[in-house]
Tab-separated table of C-alpha atoms in Angstrom:
chain	number	residue	atom	x	y	z
A	10	MET	CA	66.800	49.285	178.939
A	11	SER	CA	63.748	48.385	177.286
A	12	PHE	CA	62.168	51.287	175.626
A	13	ASP	CA	58.692	51.279	174.174
A	14	LEU	CA	57.265	54.565	172.807
A	15	LYS	CA	53.921	53.644	173.664
A	16	ASN	CA	54.529	53.535	177.531
A	17	ILE	CA	55.497	57.381	177.219
A	18	ILE	CA	53.095	58.997	174.753
A	19	ARG	CA	50.332	61.216	176.020
A	20	GLU	CA	47.342	58.941	175.717
A	21	ASN	CA	45.203	61.845	174.141
A	22	VAL	CA	47.834	62.279	171.451
A	23	ALA	CA	47.957	58.647	170.795
A	24	ASN	CA	44.224	58.551	170.435
A	25	MET	CA	43.943	61.802	168.429
A	26	LYS	CA	43.203	61.999	164.706
A	27	ALA	CA	45.459	64.328	162.968
A	28	TYR	CA	44.480	67.139	160.688
A	29	SER	CA	44.304	66.194	157.019
A	30	SER	CA	45.156	69.231	154.777
A	31	ALA	CA	44.402	69.143	150.821
A	32	ARG	CA	47.894	68.815	149.928
A	33	ASP	CA	48.193	65.698	152.377
A	34	GLU	CA	44.985	64.309	150.843
A	35	PHE	CA	46.457	64.561	147.174
A	36	GLN	CA	50.040	64.094	146.047
A	37	GLY	CA	52.032	63.536	142.867
A	38	ALA	CA	51.049	66.932	141.116
A	39	THR	CA	52.198	67.564	137.594
A	40	ASP	CA	52.479	71.005	135.894
A	41	ASP	CA	49.223	70.503	133.595
A	42	MET	CA	46.921	69.915	136.598
A	43	VAL	CA	44.118	72.086	137.824
A	44	PHE	CA	43.953	72.536	141.626
A	45	LEU	CA	40.470	73.474	142.834
A	46	ASP	CA	40.775	71.736	146.227
A	47	ALA	CA	42.512	74.117	148.670
A	48	ASN	CA	40.492	77.132	148.268
A	49	GLU	CA	43.896	79.109	147.175
A	50	ASN	CA	44.063	82.154	145.240
A	51	PRO	CA	44.336	80.742	141.526
A	52	PHE	CA	46.699	83.632	140.295
A	53	GLU	CA	50.152	82.436	140.113
A	54	ASN	CA	52.838	84.456	142.130
A	55	GLY	CA	55.299	81.549	143.271
A	56	VAL	CA	53.617	81.576	146.735
A	57	ASN	CA	50.061	81.297	145.913
A	58	ARG	CA	49.780	77.801	146.606
A	59	TYR	CA	50.368	75.908	149.985
A	60	PRO	CA	53.491	74.427	150.482
A	61	ASP	CA	54.555	70.674	150.739
A	62	PRO	CA	53.618	69.895	154.295
A	63	MET	CA	55.950	67.211	154.649
A	64	GLN	CA	58.838	69.230	152.807
A	65	ARG	CA	59.772	66.114	150.760
A	66	THR	CA	62.096	68.042	148.429
A	67	VAL	CA	64.136	69.467	151.241
A	68	LYS	CA	64.282	66.126	152.996
A	69	SER	CA	65.351	64.358	149.925
A	70	GLU	CA	68.625	66.570	149.854
A	71	LEU	CA	69.160	65.898	153.689
A	72	VAL	CA	68.789	62.167	153.201
A	73	LYS	CA	71.912	62.471	150.991
A	74	ILE	CA	73.742	64.725	153.245
A	75	LYS	CA	73.070	62.847	156.638
A	76	GLU	CA	72.660	59.395	155.249
A	77	VAL	CA	69.348	58.645	156.918
A	78	ALA	CA	65.704	57.720	155.509
A	79	GLN	CA	63.235	60.431	154.864
A	80	GLU	CA	61.005	58.797	157.437
A	81	ASN	CA	63.671	59.625	160.200
A	82	ILE	CA	63.411	63.266	159.411
A	83	PHE	CA	61.240	65.927	160.852
A	84	LEU	CA	61.387	69.704	159.873
A	85	GLY	CA	59.873	72.506	162.211
A	86	ASN	CA	59.739	76.261	162.376
A	87	GLY	CA	63.053	76.324	164.019
A	88	SER	CA	64.422	74.119	166.514
A	89	ASP	CA	62.017	75.733	169.118
A	90	GLU	CA	59.186	74.298	167.467
A	91	VAL	CA	60.743	70.698	167.612
A	92	ILE	CA	61.348	71.236	171.284
A	93	ASP	CA	57.731	72.375	171.747
A	94	LEU	CA	56.187	69.408	169.786
A	95	ILE	CA	58.364	66.804	171.657
A	96	LEU	CA	57.170	68.231	174.976
A	97	ARG	CA	53.504	68.059	173.821
A	98	ALA	CA	53.462	64.880	172.324
A	99	PHE	CA	55.029	63.184	175.337
A	100	CYS	CA	54.521	64.902	178.569
A	101	GLU	CA	51.629	65.059	180.560
A	102	PRO	CA	50.911	68.839	181.744
A	103	LYS	CA	51.185	69.123	185.504
A	104	GLU	CA	52.195	65.649	185.897
A	105	ASP	CA	55.337	64.809	184.009
A	106	ASN	CA	58.819	66.432	184.344
A	107	ILE	CA	61.927	66.783	182.150
A	108	ILE	CA	65.538	67.003	183.112
A	109	THR	CA	67.795	69.827	182.011
A	110	LEU	CA	71.452	70.490	182.589
A	111	PRO	CA	72.478	74.174	183.188
A	112	PRO	CA	74.097	76.053	181.947
A	113	SER	CA	72.348	75.262	178.757
A	114	TYR	CA	69.919	76.421	176.046
A	115	GLY	CA	67.067	78.295	177.811
A	116	MET	CA	64.312	77.253	175.653
A	117	TYR	CA	64.025	74.028	177.080
A	118	ASP	CA	62.726	75.723	180.165
A	119	VAL	CA	60.828	78.344	178.347
A	120	SER	CA	58.808	75.652	176.585
A	121	ALA	CA	58.270	73.276	179.751
A	122	ASN	CA	56.982	76.344	181.611
A	123	LEU	CA	54.742	76.990	178.831
A	124	ASN	CA	53.434	73.417	178.792
A	125	ASN	CA	53.030	73.393	182.554
A	126	ILE	CA	55.678	70.673	182.662
A	127	ASN	CA	57.972	70.295	185.645
A	128	ILE	CA	61.683	71.048	185.301
A	129	LYS	CA	64.671	68.955	187.081
A	130	GLU	CA	67.893	70.520	186.793
A	131	VAL	CA	70.893	68.655	187.129
A	132	PRO	CA	74.081	71.120	186.932
A	133	LEU	CA	76.757	70.183	184.772
A	134	LYS	CA	80.115	69.561	186.452
A	135	GLU	CA	82.880	72.204	186.427
A	136	ASN	CA	84.112	70.982	183.525
A	137	PHE	CA	80.938	71.370	181.787
A	138	GLN	CA	80.348	67.475	181.633
A	139	PRO	CA	76.952	66.029	182.543
A	140	ASN	CA	76.917	64.215	185.920
A	141	VAL	CA	75.779	60.927	184.766
A	142	SER	CA	75.270	59.306	188.076
A	143	LYS	CA	73.199	62.328	189.501
A	144	ILE	CA	70.775	62.538	186.105
A	145	LEU	CA	70.006	58.732	186.347
A	146	GLU	CA	69.469	59.333	190.259
A	147	THR	CA	67.110	61.877	189.648
A	148	VAL	CA	64.870	60.165	186.869
A	149	ASP	CA	61.553	59.307	188.330
A	150	GLU	CA	58.634	57.429	186.978
A	151	ASN	CA	57.154	60.618	185.527
A	152	THR	CA	60.505	61.678	183.728
A	153	LYS	CA	59.673	61.897	180.089
A	154	VAL	CA	62.725	63.739	178.473
A	155	ILE	CA	66.402	64.542	179.252
A	156	PHE	CA	67.918	67.222	177.172
A	157	LEU	CA	71.539	67.457	176.328
A	158	CYS	CA	72.997	70.375	174.501
A	159	SER	CA	76.312	69.026	172.657
A	160	PRO	CA	78.137	71.169	171.590
A	161	ASN	CA	76.636	73.057	174.770
A	162	ASN	CA	75.647	76.535	175.018
A	163	PRO	CA	76.950	78.663	176.323
A	164	SER	CA	80.011	76.640	177.111
A	165	GLY	CA	80.984	75.220	173.411
A	166	ASN	CA	82.115	71.880	174.444
A	167	LEU	CA	80.902	68.557	173.355
A	168	PHE	CA	79.615	66.031	175.793
A	169	ASP	CA	81.990	62.996	176.238
A	170	TYR	CA	80.678	60.101	174.068
A	171	ALA	CA	80.814	57.763	176.930
A	172	ASN	CA	78.569	60.223	178.858
A	173	VAL	CA	76.044	60.639	176.365
A	174	LYS	CA	75.880	56.761	175.682
A	175	ALA	CA	75.359	56.036	179.507
A	176	ILE	CA	72.427	58.711	179.588
A	177	VAL	CA	70.890	57.110	176.449
A	178	GLU	CA	71.110	53.530	177.618
A	179	GLY	CA	70.255	54.111	180.972
A	180	PHE	CA	67.159	56.197	180.802
A	181	ASN	CA	63.548	54.408	179.667
A	182	GLY	CA	62.197	57.861	178.342
A	183	LEU	CA	63.528	60.300	175.352
A	184	VAL	CA	66.871	61.732	175.278
A	185	VAL	CA	67.118	64.769	173.114
A	186	VAL	CA	70.888	65.738	171.930
A	187	ASP	CA	70.558	69.307	170.632
A	188	GLU	CA	73.456	69.379	168.353
A	189	ALA	CA	72.755	73.228	166.641
A	190	TYR	CA	76.743	73.451	166.605
A	191	ILE	CA	77.853	70.069	165.667
A	192	ASP	CA	78.958	71.244	162.016
A	193	PHE	CA	81.698	73.103	163.880
A	194	ALA	CA	82.609	70.045	166.183
A	195	SER	CA	85.794	67.556	166.361
A	196	GLU	CA	83.431	64.524	166.997
A	197	PRO	CA	80.877	63.030	164.451
A	198	SER	CA	76.847	63.616	165.010
A	199	TRP	CA	74.574	61.412	166.876
A	200	VAL	CA	72.509	60.979	163.877
A	201	ALA	CA	74.619	58.010	162.935
A	202	ARG	CA	73.672	56.163	166.007
A	203	LEU	CA	69.925	56.429	165.652
A	204	GLU	CA	69.214	52.685	164.595
A	205	LYS	CA	71.060	51.562	168.047
A	206	HIS	CA	68.894	53.806	170.235
A	207	PRO	CA	65.053	54.101	169.632
A	208	ASN	CA	64.693	56.656	172.366
A	209	LEU	CA	67.186	58.872	170.930
A	210	ILE	CA	66.263	62.168	169.228
A	211	VAL	CA	68.920	64.373	167.465
A	212	SER	CA	67.852	68.138	166.927
A	213	GLN	CA	69.987	70.266	164.658
A	214	THR	CA	69.082	73.426	162.720
A	215	MET	CA	70.202	75.435	159.589
A	216	SER	CA	70.561	78.692	161.621
A	217	LYS	CA	74.281	78.208	162.307
A	218	ALA	CA	76.653	76.635	159.815
A	219	TYR	CA	74.096	76.655	157.104
A	220	GLY	CA	73.764	80.561	157.747
A	221	MET	CA	70.053	80.323	157.580
A	222	ALA	CA	69.010	81.889	160.623
A	223	GLY	CA	66.541	84.171	159.078
A	224	ILE	CA	64.317	81.297	157.640
A	225	ARG	CA	63.910	79.620	160.934
A	226	LEU	CA	64.233	75.910	159.873
A	227	GLY	CA	64.963	73.169	162.902
A	228	VAL	CA	65.623	69.555	161.777
A	229	CYS	CA	64.921	66.804	164.272
A	230	TYR	CA	66.396	63.079	163.331
A	231	ALA	CA	64.670	60.102	165.139
A	232	SER	CA	62.969	56.867	164.898
A	233	ALA	CA	60.075	56.418	162.090
A	234	GLU	CA	57.802	55.862	165.256
A	235	ILE	CA	58.717	58.963	167.037
A	236	ILE	CA	58.817	61.307	163.547
A	237	ALA	CA	55.087	60.053	162.982
A	238	VAL	CA	53.941	61.115	166.348
A	239	LEU	CA	55.569	64.827	165.684
A	240	ASN	CA	54.042	64.714	162.230
A	241	LYS	CA	50.499	64.010	163.678
A	242	ILE	CA	50.538	66.729	165.887
A	243	LYS	CA	52.215	69.544	163.989
A	244	PRO	CA	50.609	72.427	162.339
A	245	PRO	CA	49.524	71.387	158.520
A	246	TYR	CA	52.025	73.764	156.976
A	247	ASN	CA	54.607	74.384	159.789
A	248	VAL	CA	57.361	75.265	157.374
A	249	ASN	CA	56.591	77.793	154.662
A	250	GLU	CA	57.405	77.669	150.894
A	251	LEU	CA	59.843	80.363	151.209
A	252	THR	CA	61.663	78.691	154.013
A	253	GLN	CA	61.793	75.478	152.041
A	254	GLN	CA	62.939	77.072	148.747
A	255	LYS	CA	65.714	78.920	150.437
A	256	ALA	CA	66.858	75.667	152.523
A	257	LEU	CA	66.877	73.742	149.365
A	258	GLU	CA	69.086	76.237	147.829
A	259	ARG	CA	71.529	76.285	150.500
A	260	LEU	CA	71.778	72.442	150.728
A	261	LEU	CA	72.361	72.319	147.118
A	262	ALA	CA	75.325	74.368	147.747
A	263	TYR	CA	76.737	72.093	150.415
A	264	GLU	CA	80.316	72.574	149.375
A	265	ASP	CA	80.196	76.194	149.791
A	266	VAL	CA	78.721	75.555	153.359
A	267	GLN	CA	81.725	73.475	154.277
A	268	GLU	CA	84.235	76.234	152.810
A	269	GLU	CA	82.352	78.617	155.099
A	270	ILE	CA	82.736	75.915	158.022
A	271	GLU	CA	86.197	75.814	157.721
A	272	ALA	CA	86.812	79.822	157.486
A	273	VAL	CA	85.081	79.611	160.714
A	274	LEU	CA	87.053	77.365	162.442
A	275	VAL	CA	90.411	78.882	161.110
A	276	GLU	CA	89.100	82.261	162.707
A	277	ARG	CA	88.023	80.575	165.856
A	278	ASP	CA	91.591	79.369	166.150
A	279	ASN	CA	92.984	82.958	165.398
A	280	LEU	CA	90.574	84.525	167.686
A	281	GLU	CA	91.772	82.400	170.486
A	282	ILE	CA	95.375	82.854	170.074
A	283	ALA	CA	94.603	86.691	170.024
A	284	LEU	CA	92.383	86.694	173.098
A	285	LYS	CA	95.196	85.053	175.335
A	286	GLU	CA	96.984	88.118	174.553
A	287	VAL	CA	94.311	90.401	176.504
A	288	SER	CA	95.351	91.227	180.017
A	289	PHE	CA	91.751	90.682	181.440
A	290	VAL	CA	91.331	87.565	179.938
A	291	GLU	CA	91.624	84.902	182.578
A	292	LYS	CA	90.561	81.794	180.817
A	293	ILE	CA	89.280	80.652	177.276
A	294	TYR	CA	87.199	77.513	177.274
A	295	PRO	CA	87.625	74.899	174.730
A	296	SER	CA	85.095	75.121	172.044
A	297	ASP	CA	83.551	72.695	169.605
A	298	ALA	CA	81.074	75.561	168.327
A	299	ASN	CA	81.255	78.974	166.389
A	300	PHE	CA	81.802	80.923	169.566
A	301	LEU	CA	84.329	80.961	172.595
A	302	LEU	CA	83.192	81.365	175.967
A	303	VAL	CA	85.905	83.526	177.702
A	304	LYS	CA	86.289	84.583	181.573
A	305	VAL	CA	87.326	88.020	182.432
A	306	ASP	CA	87.873	90.280	185.228
A	307	ASP	CA	84.295	91.946	185.114
A	308	ALA	CA	82.017	90.782	182.547
A	309	THR	CA	79.532	93.404	183.047
A	310	LYS	CA	82.088	95.962	182.871
A	311	ARG	CA	83.779	94.791	179.718
A	312	TYR	CA	80.420	94.041	178.034
A	313	ASN	CA	79.303	97.757	178.401
A	314	GLN	CA	82.708	99.075	177.197
A	315	LEU	CA	82.270	96.928	174.103
A	316	ILE	CA	78.961	98.370	173.567
A	317	GLU	CA	80.031	101.670	173.600
A	318	LYS	CA	82.693	100.688	171.011
A	319	GLY	CA	79.769	99.437	168.707
A	320	ILE	CA	80.290	95.664	169.345
A	321	VAL	CA	77.778	93.447	170.753
A	322	VAL	CA	78.937	89.991	172.417
A	323	ARG	CA	76.782	88.060	174.770
A	324	ASN	CA	77.158	88.436	178.807
A	325	ARG	CA	76.805	85.091	180.386
A	326	THR	CA	77.853	86.113	183.809
A	327	THR	CA	74.330	85.432	185.280
A	328	GLN	CA	74.285	81.641	184.482
A	329	LEU	CA	75.412	79.039	186.437
A	330	LEU	CA	79.305	78.112	186.009
A	331	CYS	CA	79.686	81.100	184.026
A	332	GLU	CA	80.425	84.150	186.267
A	333	ASN	CA	82.364	86.956	184.757
A	334	THR	CA	82.107	85.131	181.224
A	335	LEU	CA	81.342	86.783	177.848
A	336	ARG	CA	80.580	84.763	174.703
A	337	PHE	CA	82.190	85.922	171.423
A	338	THR	CA	80.564	84.561	168.462
A	339	VAL	CA	83.298	83.909	165.702
A	340	GLY	CA	82.958	86.446	163.022
A	341	THR	CA	84.460	87.544	159.612
A	342	ILE	CA	88.133	88.399	159.633
A	343	LYS	CA	87.214	91.988	159.591
A	344	GLU	CA	84.778	91.606	162.548
A	345	ASN	CA	87.124	89.790	164.379
A	346	ILE	CA	89.999	92.414	163.637
A	347	ALA	CA	87.557	94.987	165.063
A	348	LEU	CA	86.836	93.040	168.022
A	349	MET	CA	90.387	92.501	169.122
A	350	LYS	CA	91.328	96.383	168.400
A	351	ALA	CA	88.349	97.200	170.728
A	352	LEU	CA	89.477	94.656	173.523
A	353	ARG	CA	93.142	95.848	173.189
A	354	GLU	CA	91.952	99.456	173.630
A	355	LEU	CA	90.314	98.359	176.878
A	356	GLN	CA	93.656	97.433	178.580
C-alpha cells in the first residue's frame, strides 16, 4: 500500500512550531566557552547545565550497535513516553482509533485513554499469534496505529515474521513493533527493515537486557520523517543528563551486556527444565523474552503462597487467554534456586 505520513499526522501538529531551547539554538560547545544563554546556575556540579536535547552522544553509540543513522533514532523518558508521543502526534482525540492485540502491554490502552483515542481490540489467537485477517478487517479510515508487542508481554513469544510483514504491508497507517525483549529473542530485530517499510516504528528499551530500568530510557527507531515529528513535539529536555550519562556507560560496556544476556538465556532454559518437575505446573509457554509464562492449577493460590515465602512473581490470570498463569522473571542463579525451592515446598 502507498503510505504518506502527511495523510496521518494531526493537522495542528503539522502546523505547529516546535519550542526552541537555548541548547537547540547553539551547538558545538568547547571547554573554554562561557555560557550565559540559558539562565543556568553558573557553579559547576556536573548537572548544573541543561542536557543535550537531542542526546547526540548516546545516539552515536546506538548508531554503531544498531547500524542505523542518528536521524532514525528517538530517545524518550521510558518507552511509555514514546508511546504517548506517537499517539499525540498522529491520533486526533475523539476521532481516531488504534488497534491493540490483547493480551499485551497495558500502556497502549492507558495512553490511548489518556489522549481520548478509541481502542479497537483484536485478540491474539490461542497460540498468541496475531489474527492478521481480522486485524486488517478491523481497520477503518480513522485507524492510525497498530501496536504489535513482539516478543509479547505476557506470553513471551515472538510474532511470526510473515504475520508482522502482512500487517505492515497491508496497513496504510503506522505499525509500532514493541521490541522491549528483543535482545533475548532468537530472531533479529525489525530495525534492520526500516528502509523497506516507511510506516514501521520499532520501540525498544534499556530497561530489560541493558539492566537500566531505573534510568527510564526508551528508544524508538523509524524513518527520519517520523523521528522529526516526535522531536517536534517532545519536551525540550525529555532525557536528563544523569540518564544520558548512565546510558552511555552501559552502551560502552556492550560486551558485558551480551554476557549478561547469555547468562539469562542459560538460566531461562534451566528454569524451564526445573518447572516441568513441579506437580501443579500444567504448561510452560515458549519464550523469547527474559521470563516464562506458566499455567498452574490455581494461579491466585500459588501467587499468595509464594508471597508468604518472600517471592514476588506476576499473576496474569485476569488477562485474556492467560487464566491461571503466573509470569516468572528469570533471576540470578541464587534467585532461581530460591524460587524452585519454594515451589517444591508447595507440592
